[in-house]
Coordinates of N, CA, C and O in Angstrom, one line a residue:
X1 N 0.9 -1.2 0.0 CA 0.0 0.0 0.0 C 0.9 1.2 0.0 O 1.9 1.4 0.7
X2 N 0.5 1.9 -0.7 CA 1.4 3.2 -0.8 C 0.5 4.5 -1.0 O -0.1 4.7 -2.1
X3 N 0.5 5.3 0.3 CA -0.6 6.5 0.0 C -0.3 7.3 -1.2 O -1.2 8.1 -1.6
X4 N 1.2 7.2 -2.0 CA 1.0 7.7 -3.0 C -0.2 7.4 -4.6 O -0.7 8.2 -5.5
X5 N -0.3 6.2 -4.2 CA -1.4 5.5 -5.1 C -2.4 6.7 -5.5 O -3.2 7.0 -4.6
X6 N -2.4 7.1 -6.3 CA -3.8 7.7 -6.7 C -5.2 6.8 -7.3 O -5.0 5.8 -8.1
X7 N -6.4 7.1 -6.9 CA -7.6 6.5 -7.4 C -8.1 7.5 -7.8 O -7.9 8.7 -7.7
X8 N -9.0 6.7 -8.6 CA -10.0 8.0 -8.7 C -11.6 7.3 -8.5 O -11.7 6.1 -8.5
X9 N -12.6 7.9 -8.3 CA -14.1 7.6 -7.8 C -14.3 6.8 -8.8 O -13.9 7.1 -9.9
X10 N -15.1 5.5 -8.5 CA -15.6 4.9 -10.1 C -17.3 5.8 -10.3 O -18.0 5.6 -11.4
X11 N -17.7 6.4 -9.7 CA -18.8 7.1 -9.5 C -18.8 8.6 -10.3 O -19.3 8.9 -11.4
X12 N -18.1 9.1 -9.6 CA -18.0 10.8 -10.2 C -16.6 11.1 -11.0 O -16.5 12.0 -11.7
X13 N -15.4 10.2 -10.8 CA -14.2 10.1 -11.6 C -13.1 11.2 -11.1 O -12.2 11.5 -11.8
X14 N -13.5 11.8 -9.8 CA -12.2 12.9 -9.0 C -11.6 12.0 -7.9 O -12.1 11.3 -7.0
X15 N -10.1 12.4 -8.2 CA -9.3 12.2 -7.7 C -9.6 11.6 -6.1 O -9.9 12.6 -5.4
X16 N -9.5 10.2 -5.5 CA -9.5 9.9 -3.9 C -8.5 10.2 -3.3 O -7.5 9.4 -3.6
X17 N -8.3 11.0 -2.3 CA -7.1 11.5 -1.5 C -6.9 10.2 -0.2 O -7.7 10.1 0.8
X18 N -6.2 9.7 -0.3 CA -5.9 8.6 0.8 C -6.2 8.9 2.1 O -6.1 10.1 2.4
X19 N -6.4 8.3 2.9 CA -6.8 8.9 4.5 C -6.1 7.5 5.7 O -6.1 6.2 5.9
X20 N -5.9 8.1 5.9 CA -5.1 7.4 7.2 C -6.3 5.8 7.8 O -6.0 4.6 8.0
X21 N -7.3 6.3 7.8 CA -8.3 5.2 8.5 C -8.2 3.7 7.2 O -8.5 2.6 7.5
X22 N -7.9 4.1 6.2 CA -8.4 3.6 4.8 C -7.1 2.8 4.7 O -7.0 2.3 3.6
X23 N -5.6 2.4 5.8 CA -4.3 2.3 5.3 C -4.5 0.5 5.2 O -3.8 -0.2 4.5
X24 N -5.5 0.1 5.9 CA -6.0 -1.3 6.0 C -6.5 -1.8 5.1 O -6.3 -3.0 4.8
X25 N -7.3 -1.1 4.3 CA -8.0 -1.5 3.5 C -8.3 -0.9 1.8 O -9.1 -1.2 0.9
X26 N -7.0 0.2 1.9 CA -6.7 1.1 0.7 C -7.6 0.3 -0.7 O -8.5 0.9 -1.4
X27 N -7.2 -0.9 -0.9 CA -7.6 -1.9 -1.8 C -8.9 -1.9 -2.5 O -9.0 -1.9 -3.7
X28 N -10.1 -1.8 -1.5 CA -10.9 -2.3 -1.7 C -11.8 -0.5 -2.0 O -12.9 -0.3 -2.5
X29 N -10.7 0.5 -1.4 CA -11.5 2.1 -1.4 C -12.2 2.1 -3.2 O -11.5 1.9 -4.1
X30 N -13.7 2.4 -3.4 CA -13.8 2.6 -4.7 C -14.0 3.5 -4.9 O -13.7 3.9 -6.1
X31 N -14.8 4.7 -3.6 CA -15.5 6.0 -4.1 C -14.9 7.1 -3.2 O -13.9 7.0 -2.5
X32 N -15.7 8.3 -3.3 CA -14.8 9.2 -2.5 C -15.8 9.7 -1.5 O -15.5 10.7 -0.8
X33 N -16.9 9.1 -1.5 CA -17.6 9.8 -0.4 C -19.0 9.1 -0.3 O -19.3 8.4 -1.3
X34 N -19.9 9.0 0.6 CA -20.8 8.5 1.1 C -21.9 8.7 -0.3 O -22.6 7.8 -0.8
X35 N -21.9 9.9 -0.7 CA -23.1 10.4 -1.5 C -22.6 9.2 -2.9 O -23.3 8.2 -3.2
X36 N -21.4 9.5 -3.4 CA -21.2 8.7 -4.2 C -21.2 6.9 -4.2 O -21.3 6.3 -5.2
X37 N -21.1 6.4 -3.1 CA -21.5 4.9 -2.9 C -22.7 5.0 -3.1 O -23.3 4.1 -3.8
X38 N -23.4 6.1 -2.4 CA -25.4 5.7 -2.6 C -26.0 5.6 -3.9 O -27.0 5.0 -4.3
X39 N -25.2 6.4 -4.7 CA -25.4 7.1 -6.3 C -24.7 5.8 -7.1 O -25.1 6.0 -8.3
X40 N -24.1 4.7 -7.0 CA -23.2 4.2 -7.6 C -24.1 3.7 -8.7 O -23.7 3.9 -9.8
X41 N -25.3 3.1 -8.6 CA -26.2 2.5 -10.0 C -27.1 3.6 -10.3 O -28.1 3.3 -11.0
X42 N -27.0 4.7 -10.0 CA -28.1 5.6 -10.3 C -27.7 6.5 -11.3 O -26.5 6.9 -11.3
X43 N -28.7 7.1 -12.5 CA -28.9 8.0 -13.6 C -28.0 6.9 -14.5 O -27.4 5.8 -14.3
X44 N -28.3 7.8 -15.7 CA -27.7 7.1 -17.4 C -26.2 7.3 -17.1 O -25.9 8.4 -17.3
X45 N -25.5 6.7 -16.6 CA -23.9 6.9 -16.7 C -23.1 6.2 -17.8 O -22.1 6.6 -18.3
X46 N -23.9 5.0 -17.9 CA -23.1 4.5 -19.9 C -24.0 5.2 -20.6 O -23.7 5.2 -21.8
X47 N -25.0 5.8 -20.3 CA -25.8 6.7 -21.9 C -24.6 7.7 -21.8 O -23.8 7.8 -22.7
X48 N -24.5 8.5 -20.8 CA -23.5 9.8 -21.0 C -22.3 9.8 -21.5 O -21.7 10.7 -22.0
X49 N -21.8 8.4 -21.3 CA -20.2 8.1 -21.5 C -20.3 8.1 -23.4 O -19.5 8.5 -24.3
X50 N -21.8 7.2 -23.6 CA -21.7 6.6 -24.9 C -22.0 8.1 -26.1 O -21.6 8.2 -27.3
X51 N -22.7 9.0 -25.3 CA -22.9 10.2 -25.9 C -22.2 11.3 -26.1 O -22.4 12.1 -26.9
X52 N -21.1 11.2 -25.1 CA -19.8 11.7 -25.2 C -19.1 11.5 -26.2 O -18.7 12.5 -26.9
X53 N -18.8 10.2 -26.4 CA -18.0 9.5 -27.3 C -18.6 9.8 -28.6 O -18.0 10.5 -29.5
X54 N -20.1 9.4 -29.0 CA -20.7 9.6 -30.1 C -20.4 11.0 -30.7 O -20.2 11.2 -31.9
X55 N -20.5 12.4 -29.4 CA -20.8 13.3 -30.2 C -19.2 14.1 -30.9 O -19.3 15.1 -31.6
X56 N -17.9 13.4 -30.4 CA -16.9 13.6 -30.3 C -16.7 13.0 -31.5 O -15.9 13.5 -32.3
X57 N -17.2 11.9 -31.7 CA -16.6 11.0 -32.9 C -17.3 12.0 -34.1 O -16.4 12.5 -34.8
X58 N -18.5 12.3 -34.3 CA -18.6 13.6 -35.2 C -18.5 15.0 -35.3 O -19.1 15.8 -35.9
X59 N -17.5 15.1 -34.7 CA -16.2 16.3 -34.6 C -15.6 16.2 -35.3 O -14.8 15.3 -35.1
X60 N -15.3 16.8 -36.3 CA -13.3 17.1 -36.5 C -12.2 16.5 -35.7 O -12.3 16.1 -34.5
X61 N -11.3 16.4 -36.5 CA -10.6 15.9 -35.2 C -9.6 17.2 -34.2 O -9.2 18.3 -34.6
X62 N -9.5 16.7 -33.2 CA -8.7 18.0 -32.2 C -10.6 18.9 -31.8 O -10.7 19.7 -30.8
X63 N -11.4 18.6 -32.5 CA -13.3 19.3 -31.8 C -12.9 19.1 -30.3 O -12.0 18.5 -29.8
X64 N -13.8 19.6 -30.0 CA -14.4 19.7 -28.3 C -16.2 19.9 -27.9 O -17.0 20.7 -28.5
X65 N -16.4 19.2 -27.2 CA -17.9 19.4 -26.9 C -18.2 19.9 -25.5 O -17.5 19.3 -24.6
X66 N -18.8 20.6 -25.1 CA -19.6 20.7 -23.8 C -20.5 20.1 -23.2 O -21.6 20.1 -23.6
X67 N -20.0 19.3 -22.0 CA -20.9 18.2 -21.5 C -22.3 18.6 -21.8 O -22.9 17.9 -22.7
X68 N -23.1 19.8 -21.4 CA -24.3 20.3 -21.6 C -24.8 19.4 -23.4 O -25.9 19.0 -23.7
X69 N -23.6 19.4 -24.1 CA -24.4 18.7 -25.2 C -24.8 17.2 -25.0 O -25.9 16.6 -25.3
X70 N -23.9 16.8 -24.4 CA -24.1 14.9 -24.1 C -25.8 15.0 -23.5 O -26.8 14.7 -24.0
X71 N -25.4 15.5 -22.1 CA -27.0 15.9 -21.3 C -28.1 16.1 -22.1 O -29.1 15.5 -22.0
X72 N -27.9 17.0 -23.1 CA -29.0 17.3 -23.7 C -29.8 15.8 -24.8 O -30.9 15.3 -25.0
X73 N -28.5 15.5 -25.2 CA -29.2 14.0 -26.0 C -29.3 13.0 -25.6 O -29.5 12.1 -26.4
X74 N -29.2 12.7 -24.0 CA -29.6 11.7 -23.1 C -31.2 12.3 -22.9 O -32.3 11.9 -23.2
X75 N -30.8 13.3 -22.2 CA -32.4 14.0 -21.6 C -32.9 14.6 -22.8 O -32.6 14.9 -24.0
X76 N -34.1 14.7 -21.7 CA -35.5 15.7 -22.2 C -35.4 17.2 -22.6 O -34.7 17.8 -21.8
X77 N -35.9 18.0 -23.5 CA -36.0 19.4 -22.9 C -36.0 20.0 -21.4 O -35.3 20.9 -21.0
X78 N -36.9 19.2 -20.8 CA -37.2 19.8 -19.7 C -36.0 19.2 -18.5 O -35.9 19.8 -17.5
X79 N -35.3 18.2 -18.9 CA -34.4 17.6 -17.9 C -32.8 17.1 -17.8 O -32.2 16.4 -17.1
X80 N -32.7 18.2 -19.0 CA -31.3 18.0 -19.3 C -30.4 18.6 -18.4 O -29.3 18.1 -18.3
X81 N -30.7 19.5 -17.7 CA -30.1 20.5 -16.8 C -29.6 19.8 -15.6 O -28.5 20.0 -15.0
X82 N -30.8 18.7 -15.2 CA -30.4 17.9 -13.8 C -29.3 16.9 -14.4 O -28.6 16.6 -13.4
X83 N -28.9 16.4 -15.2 CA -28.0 15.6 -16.1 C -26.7 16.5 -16.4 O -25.9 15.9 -17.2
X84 N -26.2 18.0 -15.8 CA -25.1 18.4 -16.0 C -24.1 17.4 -15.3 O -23.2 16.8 -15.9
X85 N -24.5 17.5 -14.0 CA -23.5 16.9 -13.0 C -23.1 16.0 -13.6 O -21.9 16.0 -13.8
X86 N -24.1 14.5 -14.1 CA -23.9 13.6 -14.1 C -22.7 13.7 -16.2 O -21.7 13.1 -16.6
X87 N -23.2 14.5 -16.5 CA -22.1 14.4 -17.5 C -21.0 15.1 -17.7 O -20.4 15.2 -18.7
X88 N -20.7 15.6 -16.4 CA -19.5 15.9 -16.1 C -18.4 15.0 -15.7 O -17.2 15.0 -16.2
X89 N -19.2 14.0 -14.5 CA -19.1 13.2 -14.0 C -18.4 11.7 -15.0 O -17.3 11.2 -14.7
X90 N -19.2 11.3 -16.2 CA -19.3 10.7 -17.4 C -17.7 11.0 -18.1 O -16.9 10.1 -18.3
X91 N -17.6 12.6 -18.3 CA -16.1 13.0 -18.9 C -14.8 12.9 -18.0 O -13.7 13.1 -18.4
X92 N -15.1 12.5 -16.6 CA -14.1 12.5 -15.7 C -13.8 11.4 -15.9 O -12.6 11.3 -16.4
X93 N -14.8 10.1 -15.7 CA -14.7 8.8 -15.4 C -13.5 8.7 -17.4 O -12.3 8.3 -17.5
X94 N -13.8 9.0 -18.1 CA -13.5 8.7 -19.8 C -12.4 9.1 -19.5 O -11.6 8.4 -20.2
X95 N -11.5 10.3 -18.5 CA -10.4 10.6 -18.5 C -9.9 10.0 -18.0 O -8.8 10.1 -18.4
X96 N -9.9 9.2 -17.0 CA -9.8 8.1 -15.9 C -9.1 7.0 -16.9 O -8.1 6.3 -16.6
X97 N -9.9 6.9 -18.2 CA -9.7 5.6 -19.0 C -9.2 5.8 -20.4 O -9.3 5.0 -21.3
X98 N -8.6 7.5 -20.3 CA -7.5 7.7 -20.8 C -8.1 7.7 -22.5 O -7.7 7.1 -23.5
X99 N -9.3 8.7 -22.3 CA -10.5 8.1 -23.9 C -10.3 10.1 -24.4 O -10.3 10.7 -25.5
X100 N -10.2 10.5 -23.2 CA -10.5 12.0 -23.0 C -9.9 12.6 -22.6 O -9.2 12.1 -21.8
X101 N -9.8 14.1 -22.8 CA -9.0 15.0 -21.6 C -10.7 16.1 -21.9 O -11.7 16.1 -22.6
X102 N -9.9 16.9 -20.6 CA -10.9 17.7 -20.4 C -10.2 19.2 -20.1 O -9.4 19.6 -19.2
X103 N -10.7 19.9 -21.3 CA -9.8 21.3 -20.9 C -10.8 22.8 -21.0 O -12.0 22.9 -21.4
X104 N -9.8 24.1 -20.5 CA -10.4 25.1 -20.1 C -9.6 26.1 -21.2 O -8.5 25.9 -21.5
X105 N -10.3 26.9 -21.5 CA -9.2 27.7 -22.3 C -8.6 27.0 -23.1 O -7.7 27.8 -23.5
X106 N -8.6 26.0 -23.6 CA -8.1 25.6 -24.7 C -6.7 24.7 -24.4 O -5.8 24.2 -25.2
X107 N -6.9 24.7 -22.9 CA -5.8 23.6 -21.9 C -6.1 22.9 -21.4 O -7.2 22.9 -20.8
X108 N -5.1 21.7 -21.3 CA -5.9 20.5 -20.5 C -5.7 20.9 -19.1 O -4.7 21.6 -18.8
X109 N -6.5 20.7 -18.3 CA -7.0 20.3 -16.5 C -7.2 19.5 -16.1 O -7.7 18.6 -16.8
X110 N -7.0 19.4 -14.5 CA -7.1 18.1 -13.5 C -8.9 17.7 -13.6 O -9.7 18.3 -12.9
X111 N -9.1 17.1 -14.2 CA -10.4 17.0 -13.7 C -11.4 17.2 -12.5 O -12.6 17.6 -12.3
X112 N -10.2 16.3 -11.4 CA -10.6 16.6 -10.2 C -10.8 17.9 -9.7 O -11.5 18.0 -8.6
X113 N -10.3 18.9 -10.3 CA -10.6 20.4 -9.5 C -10.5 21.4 -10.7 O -9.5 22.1 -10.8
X114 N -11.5 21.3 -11.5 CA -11.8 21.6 -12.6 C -12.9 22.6 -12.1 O -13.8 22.1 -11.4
X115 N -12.7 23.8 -12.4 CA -14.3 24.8 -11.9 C -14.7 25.4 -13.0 O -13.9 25.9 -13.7
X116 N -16.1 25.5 -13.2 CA -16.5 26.6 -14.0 C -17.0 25.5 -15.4 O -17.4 24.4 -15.4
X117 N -16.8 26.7 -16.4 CA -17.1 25.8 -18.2 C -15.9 24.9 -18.5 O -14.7 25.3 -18.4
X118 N -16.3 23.9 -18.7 CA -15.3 23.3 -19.3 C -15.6 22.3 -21.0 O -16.6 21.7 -21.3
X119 N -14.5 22.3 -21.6 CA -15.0 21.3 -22.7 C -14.3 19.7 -22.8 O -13.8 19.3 -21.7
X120 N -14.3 18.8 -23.7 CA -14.1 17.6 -23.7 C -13.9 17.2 -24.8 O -14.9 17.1 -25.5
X121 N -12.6 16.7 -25.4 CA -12.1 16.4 -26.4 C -11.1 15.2 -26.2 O -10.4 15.0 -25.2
X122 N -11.3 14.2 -27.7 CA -10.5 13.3 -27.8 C -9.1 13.4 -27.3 O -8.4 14.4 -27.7
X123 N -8.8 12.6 -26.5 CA -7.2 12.2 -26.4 C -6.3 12.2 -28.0 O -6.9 11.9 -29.0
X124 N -5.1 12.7 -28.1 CA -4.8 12.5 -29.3 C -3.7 11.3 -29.3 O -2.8 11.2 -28.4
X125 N -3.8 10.6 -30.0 CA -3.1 9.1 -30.0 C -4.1 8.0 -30.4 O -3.8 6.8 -30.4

């Protein structure tokens, strides 16, 4: 076990910071917080991943999308909004698996402490 280990949430996809109580059982840590274990099967999280990908693949290449588009073509008019988080969330996990980066200004960022607008574009490789 090595607190250097970085994880990341399989839930929301930000960085898990190691904690002293967890040195027993580092292994088995999957999420980063209570809300996210309760959340683990809940909302479209392969529709958002798969919408991500889809709307990326008809980009240009080097394009970028704003999660708000994935949300929108999962959801409803009326319910795409509550679906930010979760496709946020969707673009973290895809950087996690090294599918995605996620940048601001036209730079890549930590996902984990990423604030504000952000967009979402192919890895290049």
């Amino acid at each position: 076990m090595s607190a250097e280990e970085e994880k990341s949430c399989a839930v929301c996809g930000r960085r898990i910071e190691w904690r002293k109580k967890w040195a027993t059982n580092w292994d088995q840590v999957r999420y980063c917080s209570y809300a996210c274990r309760r959340n683990k099967n809940r909302g479209p999280q392969l529709e958002l991943e798969a919408a991500i990908l889809r709307l990326l693949g008809e980009r240009k290449r080097g394009g970028s999308i704003c999660p708000s588009e994935a949300a929108r073509l999962v959801g409803t008019e009326a319910s795409w909004r509550d679906l930010m988080e979760p496709a946020r969330q969707a673009a973290r996990r895809l950087v996690e698996q090294e599918r995605v980066e996620i940048t601001q200004k036209g730079k890549v960022v930590d996902p984990s402490t990423a604030k504000g607008p952000i967009r979402v574009r192919l890895r290049d490789g």
